[in-house]
Coordinates of C-alpha atoms in Angstrom, one line a residue:
M17 CA 20.2 -1.8 6.6
G18 CA 22.9 -1.2 4.0
V19 CA 24.1 2.4 3.5
N20 CA 23.3 2.1 -0.2
T21 CA 19.6 2.0 0.5
I22 CA 19.2 4.7 3.0
E23 CA 18.8 7.6 0.6
R24 CA 16.2 5.8 -1.4
I25 CA 14.2 4.6 1.7
K26 CA 14.0 8.2 3.0
A27 CA 12.8 9.5 -0.4
R28 CA 10.2 6.9 -0.7
R29 CA 9.0 7.5 2.8
L30 CA 8.6 11.2 2.0
A31 CA 6.9 10.5 -1.3
G32 CA 4.4 8.3 0.4
T33 CA 2.3 5.8 -1.7
S34 CA 0.1 6.3 -4.7
M35 CA -2.7 4.4 -3.1
R36 CA -5.9 6.4 -3.0
A37 CA -7.4 7.8 0.2
R38 CA -10.0 5.1 -0.1
T39 CA -7.4 2.5 0.6
E40 CA -6.7 4.0 3.9
I41 CA -10.2 4.3 5.0
I42 CA -11.5 0.9 4.0
A43 CA -8.7 -0.4 6.2
L44 CA -9.0 -4.0 7.2
A45 CA -11.1 -5.0 10.1
L46 CA -8.7 -7.9 10.3
T47 CA -8.6 -9.0 13.8
L48 CA -12.2 -8.1 14.4
S49 CA -13.2 -10.8 11.9
L50 CA -11.0 -13.4 13.5
T51 CA -11.2 -13.0 17.2
V52 CA -13.5 -11.7 19.9
G53 CA -12.5 -9.5 22.7
L54 CA -8.8 -8.7 22.6
A55 CA -7.3 -6.7 25.5
F56 CA -7.1 -3.0 25.3
T57 CA -7.7 0.2 27.3
V58 CA -11.3 1.3 27.9
V59 CA -12.0 4.8 26.6
P60 CA -13.7 6.9 29.2
A61 CA -17.3 7.9 28.6
L62 CA -18.3 11.5 27.9
A63 CA -19.1 13.9 30.7
S64 CA -22.8 13.3 30.5
A65 CA -24.0 10.2 32.5
D66 CA -26.8 9.7 29.9
K67 CA -26.7 6.7 27.6
L68 CA -28.9 6.0 24.6
K69 CA -28.7 2.6 22.9
G70 CA -27.8 2.8 19.3
T71 CA -27.6 0.5 16.4
P72 CA -24.5 -1.8 16.6
V73 CA -21.7 -0.6 14.3
P74 CA -21.4 -2.9 11.3
D75 CA -18.1 -4.8 11.4
K76 CA -17.0 -3.4 8.1
D77 CA -17.3 0.2 9.4
V78 CA -15.3 -0.1 12.6
A79 CA -11.8 0.3 11.0
S80 CA -13.2 3.2 8.9
L81 CA -14.4 5.0 12.0
V82 CA -11.0 4.5 13.8
A83 CA -9.2 5.8 10.7
A84 CA -11.5 8.8 10.1
A85 CA -11.3 9.7 13.8
L86 CA -7.7 10.6 13.3
S87 CA -8.7 13.6 11.3
C88 CA -8.6 15.8 14.3
P89 CA -8.2 15.6 18.2
A90 CA -11.9 16.5 18.8
L91 CA -13.0 13.2 17.3
S92 CA -13.0 9.6 18.5
P93 CA -14.4 6.5 16.9
Q94 CA -17.4 6.4 19.3
K95 CA -18.2 10.1 18.7
L96 CA -18.3 9.6 15.0
A97 CA -20.5 6.4 15.5
A98 CA -22.8 8.6 17.5
Q99 CA -23.1 11.2 14.9
L100 CA -24.0 8.7 12.2
M101 CA -26.4 7.0 14.6
A102 CA -28.1 10.4 15.2
T103 CA -28.4 11.2 11.6
S104 CA -29.2 7.9 9.9
A105 CA -28.9 5.0 12.3
F106 CA -26.3 3.7 9.9
G107 CA -29.1 3.4 7.3
N108 CA -29.3 4.8 3.8
A109 CA -31.3 7.9 4.9
G110 CA -33.6 8.1 1.8
G111 CA -30.7 7.5 -0.6
K112 CA -28.4 10.1 1.1
G113 CA -26.2 7.5 2.7
I114 CA -25.2 7.0 6.3
A115 CA -23.9 10.6 6.4
A116 CA -27.4 11.9 5.4
M117 CA -25.7 15.0 3.9
S118 CA -27.5 17.4 1.6
D119 CA -26.4 17.4 -2.1
T120 CA -24.5 20.5 -1.6
D121 CA -22.6 19.2 1.4
W122 CA -22.0 15.9 -0.2
S123 CA -20.5 17.6 -3.3
R124 CA -18.2 19.5 -1.1
W125 CA -17.1 16.9 1.4
R126 CA -17.0 13.6 -0.5
P127 CA -13.5 12.5 0.0
W128 CA -12.6 11.5 -3.6
P129 CA -14.2 12.0 -7.0
G130 CA -16.9 9.6 -7.8
A131 CA -17.5 8.6 -4.2
G132 CA -21.0 7.2 -4.0
R133 CA -23.7 7.8 -1.4
G134 CA -23.8 4.2 -0.6
D135 CA -20.1 4.0 0.2
H136 CA -19.9 3.8 4.0
A137 CA -16.2 4.6 4.1
A138 CA -16.6 7.7 2.0
N139 CA -19.6 8.8 4.2
I140 CA -17.6 8.3 7.4
L141 CA -14.6 10.3 6.1
A142 CA -16.9 13.0 4.8
V143 CA -18.5 13.5 8.2
A144 CA -15.1 13.5 10.0
H145 CA -13.7 16.1 7.6
R146 CA -16.8 18.3 7.9
T147 CA -16.8 18.1 11.7
C148 CA -13.1 18.9 12.0
E149 CA -13.3 21.9 9.8
T150 CA -16.2 23.2 11.9
V151 CA -14.2 22.6 15.1
G152 CA -11.3 24.6 13.6
S153 CA -13.6 27.5 12.7
L154 CA -15.2 27.6 16.2
R155 CA -11.8 27.5 17.9
A156 CA -10.5 30.3 15.7
A157 CA -13.6 32.3 16.7
G158 CA -12.9 31.9 20.3
V159 CA -15.6 29.4 21.3
K160 CA -14.4 27.5 24.4
G161 CA -15.4 24.1 25.9
D162 CA -16.4 20.9 24.2
L163 CA -15.8 21.8 20.5
W164 CA -17.3 18.5 19.3
S165 CA -20.6 19.3 20.8
A166 CA -20.4 22.8 19.4
A167 CA -19.6 21.4 16.0
L168 CA -22.8 19.2 16.3
A169 CA -24.8 22.3 17.2
A170 CA -23.4 24.1 14.2
D171 CA -24.7 21.3 12.0
K172 CA -28.2 22.1 13.3
V173 CA -28.2 25.9 13.6
G174 CA -25.2 27.1 11.7
V175 CA -21.7 28.2 12.7
R176 CA -22.6 31.8 13.2
A177 CA -25.3 30.9 15.8
V178 CA -22.8 28.9 17.8
I179 CA -20.2 31.6 17.6
D180 CA -22.7 34.2 18.8
A181 CA -23.8 32.0 21.7
K182 CA -20.2 31.2 22.5
G183 CA -21.3 27.5 22.8
V184 CA -24.3 25.4 22.1
P185 CA -27.4 27.5 21.6
E186 CA -30.6 26.4 23.2
A187 CA -32.2 25.4 19.8
A188 CA -29.4 22.7 19.3
Q189 CA -29.2 21.3 22.8
D190 CA -31.5 18.4 22.4
N191 CA -29.6 17.2 19.3
V192 CA -26.3 17.6 21.0
R193 CA -27.5 15.8 24.2
R194 CA -28.9 13.0 22.1
A195 CA -25.6 12.5 20.2
G196 CA -23.6 12.6 23.4
A197 CA -25.8 9.9 24.9
Y198 CA -25.2 7.7 21.9
A199 CA -21.5 8.3 22.2
N200 CA -21.5 7.2 25.9
W201 CA -23.3 4.0 24.8
Y202 CA -20.9 3.3 21.9
A203 CA -17.9 3.8 24.3
E204 CA -19.0 0.7 26.1
Q205 CA -19.7 -1.6 23.1
P206 CA -17.5 -4.6 22.3
E207 CA -16.1 -3.0 19.1
F208 CA -14.6 -0.3 21.2
T209 CA -14.1 -1.9 24.6
T210 CA -13.8 -5.3 26.2
K211 CA -14.3 -6.6 29.8
T212 CA -11.4 -8.2 31.7
D213 CA -12.9 -11.7 32.0
K214 CA -13.3 -11.9 28.2
N215 CA -9.7 -10.9 27.8
K216 CA -8.4 -13.8 29.8
S217 CA -10.5 -16.3 27.8
T218 CA -9.2 -14.9 24.5
K219 CA -5.6 -15.0 25.5
K220 CA -5.9 -18.6 26.6
N221 CA -7.5 -19.6 23.3
E222 CA -4.9 -17.7 21.2
A223 CA -2.0 -19.3 23.1
K224 CA -2.9 -22.6 21.4
A225 CA -0.5 -23.4 18.5
M226 CA -1.8 -23.9 15.0
D227 CA 0.6 -25.8 12.7
I228 CA 1.2 -24.3 9.3
P229 CA -0.3 -26.5 6.7
A230 CA 2.4 -28.5 5.1
G231 CA 1.5 -27.3 1.6
L232 CA 2.1 -23.7 2.6
V233 CA 5.5 -24.1 4.2
S234 CA 7.4 -23.7 0.9
D235 CA 5.4 -20.6 0.0
V236 CA 6.1 -19.0 3.4
T237 CA 9.8 -19.7 3.4
A238 CA 10.2 -18.4 -0.1
A239 CA 8.3 -15.2 0.7
G240 CA 10.4 -14.9 3.9
R241 CA 13.5 -14.5 1.7
I242 CA 12.5 -11.4 -0.1
C243 CA 14.1 -9.1 2.5
P244 CA 15.9 -9.7 5.8
T245 CA 13.4 -8.1 8.1
V246 CA 10.3 -10.1 6.9
T247 CA 11.2 -13.6 7.9
P248 CA 9.2 -16.8 7.4
V249 CA 8.4 -16.8 11.1
R250 CA 6.9 -13.3 10.9
L251 CA 4.9 -14.2 7.8
A252 CA 3.5 -17.3 9.3
A253 CA 2.4 -15.4 12.4
Q254 CA 0.8 -12.7 10.2
L255 CA -1.1 -15.3 8.2
R256 CA -2.3 -17.0 11.3
A257 CA -3.5 -13.6 12.6
L258 CA -5.1 -12.6 9.3
S259 CA -7.0 -15.7 8.3
N260 CA -6.0 -18.8 10.4
F261 CA -4.4 -20.0 7.0
N262 CA -7.8 -20.1 5.4
P263 CA -7.4 -19.4 1.7
N264 CA -11.2 -19.0 1.2
L265 CA -11.8 -16.3 3.9
Q266 CA -13.9 -13.3 2.8
G267 CA -13.3 -10.5 5.3
P268 CA -16.1 -8.1 6.4
S269 CA -14.3 -5.1 4.7
G270 CA -13.9 -7.0 1.4
A271 CA -10.5 -8.4 2.2
Q272 CA -9.9 -11.7 0.4
G273 CA -8.0 -14.9 0.9
I274 CA -5.3 -16.2 3.1
A275 CA -3.5 -12.8 3.3
Q276 CA -6.7 -10.8 3.5
F277 CA -5.7 -8.4 0.7
T278 CA -8.2 -5.6 0.0
P279 CA -8.8 -5.0 -3.7
D280 CA -6.8 -1.8 -3.6
M281 CA -3.9 -3.4 -1.7
W282 CA -3.9 -6.3 -4.3
E283 CA -3.8 -3.7 -7.1
E284 CA -0.6 -2.4 -5.5
Y285 CA 1.2 -5.6 -4.7
S286 CA -0.2 -8.3 -7.1
P287 CA 2.8 -10.3 -8.3
G288 CA 1.5 -10.5 -11.9
D289 CA -1.2 -10.5 -14.5
S290 CA -2.6 -14.0 -14.0
T291 CA -2.4 -14.0 -10.2
S292 CA -5.3 -14.0 -7.6
P293 CA -5.5 -13.2 -3.9
W294 CA -7.5 -16.4 -3.6
N295 CA -4.5 -18.4 -4.7
P296 CA -2.2 -19.0 -1.6
D297 CA 0.9 -19.2 -3.7
D298 CA 0.2 -15.8 -5.2
A299 CA -1.1 -14.2 -2.0
I300 CA 1.9 -15.3 0.2
S301 CA 4.3 -14.1 -2.4
A302 CA 2.6 -10.7 -2.5
L303 CA 2.4 -10.5 1.3
G304 CA 6.1 -10.9 1.5
T305 CA 6.6 -8.1 -1.0
A306 CA 4.1 -5.9 0.6
M307 CA 5.6 -6.2 4.1
C308 CA 9.1 -5.6 2.8
D309 CA 8.0 -2.5 1.0
L310 CA 6.0 -1.2 3.9
T311 CA 8.9 -1.8 6.3
D312 CA 11.1 0.3 4.0
Q313 CA 8.6 3.1 3.9
F314 CA 8.5 3.4 7.7
A315 CA 12.2 3.2 8.4
G316 CA 13.0 5.9 10.9
L317 CA 9.5 7.1 11.5
S318 CA 8.9 8.2 15.1
G319 CA 11.7 5.9 16.4
T320 CA 9.4 2.9 16.3
N321 CA 10.3 -0.5 14.8
P322 CA 9.5 -0.1 11.2
Y323 CA 8.2 -3.7 11.0
V324 CA 5.7 -2.9 13.7
L325 CA 4.6 0.1 11.7
A326 CA 4.4 -2.0 8.6
L327 CA 1.9 -4.3 10.3
G328 CA -0.1 -1.3 11.3
A329 CA -0.1 0.0 7.7
Y330 CA -1.3 -3.4 6.5
Q331 CA -4.2 -3.1 8.8
W332 CA -5.0 0.6 8.7
G333 CA -3.2 1.8 5.5
P334 CA 0.1 3.7 5.2
D335 CA -1.5 7.2 5.4
V336 CA -3.2 6.5 8.7
I337 CA 0.1 5.5 10.2
R338 CA 1.8 8.6 8.9
Q339 CA -1.0 10.8 10.1
A340 CA -1.0 9.2 13.7
G341 CA 2.8 9.3 13.8
G342 CA 2.7 5.6 14.5
L343 CA 0.0 3.1 15.4
P344 CA -3.4 4.7 15.9
R345 CA -4.4 5.0 19.5
T346 CA -7.6 3.0 19.5
T347 CA -9.3 0.3 21.5
V348 CA -9.8 -1.7 18.2
P349 CA -7.6 -4.8 18.3
Q350 CA -4.2 -4.2 16.5
L351 CA -2.9 -6.7 14.0
V352 CA 0.6 -6.1 15.4
D353 CA -0.4 -7.4 18.9
R354 CA -1.9 -10.6 17.6
A355 CA 0.8 -11.3 15.0
Q356 CA 3.6 -10.8 17.6
R357 CA 2.0 -13.3 20.0
F358 CA 1.9 -15.9 17.3
T359 CA 5.5 -15.1 16.4
Q360 CA 6.7 -16.8 19.6
E361 CA 4.9 -20.0 18.6
Y362 CA 6.3 -20.2 15.1
Q363 CA 9.9 -19.6 16.3
K364 CA 9.7 -23.2 17.5
D365 CA 8.9 -24.5 14.0
P366 CA 12.1 -26.0 12.5
R367 CA 10.5 -25.8 9.0
L368 CA 10.7 -22.0 9.1
A369 CA 14.4 -21.8 10.3
P370 CA 16.5 -19.7 7.9
H371 CA 18.7 -21.5 5.4
R372 CA 22.3 -21.9 6.3
T373 CA 23.6 -21.7 2.8
P374 CA 25.4 -18.4 2.2
A375 CA 23.6 -16.0 0.0
T376 CA 25.0 -15.7 -3.6
S377 CA 25.8 -12.5 -5.2
P378 CA 22.8 -10.6 -6.6
A379 CA 21.9 -10.1 -10.2
P380 CA 23.9 -6.8 -10.7
A381 CA 27.1 -8.8 -10.2
T382 CA 26.4 -11.1 -13.2
G383 CA 27.5 -10.3 -16.7
A384 CA 29.6 -7.4 -17.9
P385 CA 28.2 -4.0 -18.2
H386 CA 26.9 -3.3 -21.7
D387 CA 27.6 0.0 -23.5
P388 CA 24.4 0.7 -25.4
T389 CA 26.1 2.5 -28.3
P390 CA 26.1 1.6 -32.0
G391 CA 28.5 -1.2 -32.9
H392 CA 29.1 -2.6 -29.4
S393 CA 28.3 -6.2 -28.8
P394 CA 25.8 -6.9 -25.9
S395 CA 26.9 -8.4 -22.7
A396 CA 26.5 -12.1 -22.0
K397 CA 23.0 -13.2 -20.8
P398 CA 23.0 -13.1 -17.0
S399 CA 22.8 -16.4 -15.1
P400 CA 19.2 -17.5 -14.6
N401 CA 20.0 -18.4 -11.0
V402 CA 18.9 -15.0 -9.6
P403 CA 19.1 -15.2 -5.8
A404 CA 15.9 -14.8 -3.8
S405 CA 17.5 -13.1 -0.9
K406 CA 19.9 -10.2 -0.1
T407 CA 20.3 -10.8 3.6
Q408 CA 23.9 -9.8 3.3
P409 CA 25.2 -6.6 1.6
P410 CA 27.0 -8.3 -1.3
M411 CA 28.2 -5.3 -3.3
S412 CA 28.8 -1.6 -3.0
A413 CA 26.4 1.1 -4.1
P414 CA 26.2 1.6 -7.9
P415 CA 28.1 4.6 -9.4
A416 CA 26.1 7.8 -9.4
P417 CA 25.7 9.4 -12.9
A418 CA 28.2 12.2 -13.5
A419 CA 26.9 15.4 -12.0
D420 CA 23.3 14.1 -12.5
K421 CA 23.1 15.9 -15.8
A422 CA 20.6 13.4 -17.4
T423 CA 23.3 12.5 -20.0
P424 CA 21.6 11.1 -23.1
V425 CA 22.4 7.6 -24.3
K426 CA 23.3 6.8 -27.9
C427 CA 21.7 3.8 -29.4
T428 CA 20.9 2.5 -32.8
L429 CA 17.5 3.9 -33.8
G430 CA 15.2 1.3 -35.2
A431 CA 17.3 -1.6 -33.8
G432 CA 15.8 -4.2 -31.6
Y433 CA 16.9 -4.5 -27.9
R434 CA 16.1 -6.6 -24.9
I435 CA 15.7 -4.2 -21.9
Q436 CA 17.3 -5.9 -18.9
N437 CA 16.9 -4.8 -15.3
V438 CA 20.3 -4.6 -13.6
W439 CA 19.1 -5.8 -10.3
A440 CA 16.8 -8.6 -11.4
G441 CA 18.6 -9.9 -14.4
A442 CA 15.2 -10.3 -16.1
V443 CA 14.1 -8.5 -19.1
L444 CA 11.1 -6.3 -20.1
D445 CA 8.4 -8.7 -21.3
V446 CA 4.8 -8.9 -22.5
P447 CA 2.5 -11.4 -20.7
G448 CA 2.1 -14.8 -22.2
D449 CA 4.2 -16.5 -24.9
N450 CA 4.2 -14.3 -27.9
V451 CA 0.5 -13.2 -27.4
K452 CA -0.9 -10.3 -29.4
H453 CA -2.3 -8.2 -26.5
D454 CA -4.6 -5.2 -26.6
A455 CA -3.6 -1.7 -25.5
G456 CA -3.8 -1.3 -21.7
T457 CA -2.0 -4.7 -21.0
R458 CA 0.5 -4.3 -18.2
V459 CA 4.1 -5.2 -19.2
D460 CA 6.1 -7.5 -16.8
M461 CA 9.5 -9.0 -16.1
W462 CA 10.6 -12.4 -17.3
K463 CA 13.8 -14.3 -17.6
N464 CA 15.5 -13.7 -21.0
T465 CA 14.2 -16.5 -23.2
H466 CA 14.9 -14.6 -26.5
A467 CA 11.2 -14.6 -27.2
K468 CA 9.9 -12.4 -30.0
D469 CA 7.8 -10.3 -27.5
Q470 CA 10.9 -9.5 -25.4
V471 CA 12.3 -7.4 -28.2
W472 CA 11.7 -3.6 -28.2
T473 CA 12.6 -1.1 -30.9
I474 CA 13.8 2.5 -30.1
T475 CA 12.8 5.3 -32.4
K476 CA 13.1 9.1 -32.2
A477 CA 10.2 10.9 -30.6
P478 CA 8.9 14.3 -31.7
A479 CA 10.3 15.8 -28.5
D480 CA 14.0 16.5 -28.7
G481 CA 16.0 14.0 -26.6
Y482 CA 13.2 11.5 -26.1
V483 CA 12.5 8.1 -27.8
I484 CA 9.5 5.9 -28.4
I485 CA 9.9 2.3 -27.1
T486 CA 7.9 -0.2 -29.3
N487 CA 7.3 -3.8 -28.6
K488 CA 8.4 -5.5 -31.9
F489 CA 6.0 -8.3 -31.6
T490 CA 2.7 -6.4 -30.7
G491 CA 3.5 -3.1 -32.4
L492 CA 2.3 -1.3 -29.2
V493 CA 4.4 1.2 -27.4
L494 CA 5.5 1.5 -23.7
A495 CA 3.5 4.0 -21.6
V496 CA 2.5 4.7 -18.0
E497 CA -1.0 3.4 -17.1
K498 CA -3.8 6.1 -17.2
K499 CA -1.0 8.7 -17.9
S500 CA -0.4 8.8 -14.2
S501 CA 2.3 10.9 -12.7
A502 CA 2.2 9.1 -9.4
D503 CA 4.9 6.9 -7.9
R504 CA 4.1 3.2 -8.3
A505 CA 1.9 3.6 -11.4
K506 CA 2.3 0.5 -13.6
L507 CA 3.7 0.5 -17.1
V508 CA 1.5 -0.7 -20.0
L509 CA 1.3 -1.3 -23.7
S510 CA -0.4 1.6 -25.5
A511 CA -1.5 2.3 -29.1
K512 CA 1.2 4.4 -30.7
L513 CA 0.5 8.3 -30.5
P514 CA 4.0 9.7 -30.8
K515 CA 3.1 13.2 -29.7
V516 CA 1.7 12.0 -26.3
K517 CA 4.4 12.7 -23.6
N518 CA 3.2 9.6 -21.7
Q519 CA 4.8 7.4 -24.4
Q520 CA 8.0 9.3 -24.6
W521 CA 11.1 8.2 -22.8
K522 CA 14.6 9.6 -22.2
L523 CA 17.5 7.3 -21.9
I524 CA 19.9 8.6 -19.2
D525 CA 23.4 7.4 -18.7
A526 CA 23.8 5.8 -15.3
G527 CA 27.4 4.8 -15.7
N528 CA 28.9 1.4 -16.5
G529 CA 26.8 0.9 -19.5
Q530 CA 23.6 1.2 -17.4
I531 CA 20.7 3.6 -18.1
Y532 CA 17.6 5.2 -16.5
L533 CA 14.5 5.3 -18.6
Q534 CA 12.6 8.4 -17.6
N535 CA 9.0 9.2 -18.7
H536 CA 8.6 12.6 -20.3
L537 CA 5.2 13.3 -18.7
S538 CA 5.8 12.2 -15.1
G539 CA 9.6 12.7 -14.9
K540 CA 9.6 9.3 -13.0
V541 CA 11.9 6.4 -14.0
M542 CA 11.2 2.7 -14.7
D543 CA 11.5 0.8 -11.5
L544 CA 10.6 -2.5 -9.8
L545 CA 8.4 -2.6 -6.8
G546 CA 10.1 -2.2 -3.4
N547 CA 13.6 -1.3 -2.5
D548 CA 16.1 -3.6 -4.2
L549 CA 14.0 -6.6 -2.9
G550 CA 14.8 -10.2 -3.5
A551 CA 13.0 -12.2 -6.1
P552 CA 9.3 -12.2 -5.3
R553 CA 8.4 -15.5 -6.9
K554 CA 8.6 -19.0 -5.2
D555 CA 11.0 -20.2 -7.9
G556 CA 13.4 -17.4 -7.1
T557 CA 12.6 -15.3 -10.2
W558 CA 10.8 -12.0 -11.1
N559 CA 8.8 -13.8 -13.7
G560 CA 5.4 -12.1 -14.2
S561 CA 6.2 -9.1 -11.8
Y562 CA 4.8 -5.8 -13.0
V563 CA 7.0 -2.9 -13.8
Q564 CA 6.3 0.6 -12.4
Q565 CA 7.6 4.1 -12.3
F566 CA 9.1 5.9 -9.3
Q567 CA 11.0 9.0 -8.6
R568 CA 14.6 8.5 -9.4
Q569 CA 16.9 7.3 -6.6
P570 CA 20.6 7.4 -7.5
R571 CA 21.6 4.5 -5.3
A572 CA 18.9 2.1 -6.4
H573 CA 19.9 -0.9 -8.4
D574 CA 16.5 -1.8 -9.5
Q575 CA 15.9 1.4 -11.4
R576 CA 19.0 0.7 -13.6
W577 CA 18.7 -1.0 -17.0
R578 CA 20.8 -2.3 -19.8
L579 CA 20.0 -2.4 -23.5
L580 CA 21.0 -5.8 -24.9
K581 CA 21.1 -5.6 -28.6
N582 CA 19.0 -8.3 -30.2

């Protein structure tokens, strides 16, 4: 990993992602939908020898149980399943969802605003959070022994009664015993454990090679050039593990297509406005970008291979990996295990071998720096042959701005500019070919075609030191989607409201005629997804890729822009 990326990767890892908690809890039940009975360790049953048969856990809920059980050490997936079985048998419980909480409890414990009673993932997380808080309260009060059982008792008779009894009161013993018996039964079910003879059969079947369909090879090799770590071989193995290369697969947790993107993950990594997770070209491209970005996020975490953690994050969600300090300890089959087994097979496929042609210089090396000051001629248009890979560190880190003083940049107010990304060489664009879009349309990147909708005018904003950036063709202004202050929030066109800080930008000198564009409301700067990644599109371009905001990283190339006077 180049020295010029370390600072940015660390900051991005600390910042986390902007994906909602929901993304982490509706984690993909990926391998469950594709295989039966992978090998893993059997979790011991509870102390009681009693077992009570429960309702089988729906496939879509298994990953949610595993993720929610990480909320505190007192929980396990089978214990949570037992709680839900005891309260609702995984049914709707008269409109109160599988958690069967009172209106008061649901208002307090629902994990995100607007979470519905019928949302299983939200119900599971709500139960986990409530149980863990009760466990903490009981421990603080000096209650000893099995605090999970004590927390169940508190649900029945109240926390005070459990504290006074220093354990499970007699009035709650039947409820606790029943839930414990369910937990013993769930600990032996296929979703949480597997017998040895089935393991042997599974491994034998998985050892069989499956050729990559010829029509997908070019997609896989192109996506495997976005960053050095995520190779074509690794992507092929991951696609095999996720979907068996089936572009029409609908996963049990709502995952879609050949790469099994959940809707929230697709929202994060979609390569553009007109793309779909059901289209293999789009999905494989997005998978390459996602895995490169996730690998960067987990560089250095717990001393584990960041690519392994990235596979875990793709299955469980990044927050689960951070919370667990690595892969969650669970008997649920791990995507990483299956993908790594297939990797050995695809290393033998000559179609996936890396190209021997030396990598060319990246986009920042093309064209002379442009000084965005009045009367200065723009730099020459960069070469359209933007490389798709940066497997070799071809250049030094960009110069840091002097003393980081947010030096303002002079430009000709009212003049038209093309806003070029230093790393990509592409310019800020509006989707389509000179189309009059409505407010809310996301802006994207495109090669400089000198189209009318690639021209932006810069005018003074009411706030001192800030400007309004208006698309000359549409008349709409540049803003952050939903006025978000989060990292990774996308940039959109918006109806002009000059006093709204979300539409105001500061042009900050980055040296060598380059600038940062910093949003007034969020304080974040314009950015491309990932950590100076290679071109995400199959044709080696950034065409159609969304633009986002992120906290400023002095050594990042893809946060730097040039103003090319029209």
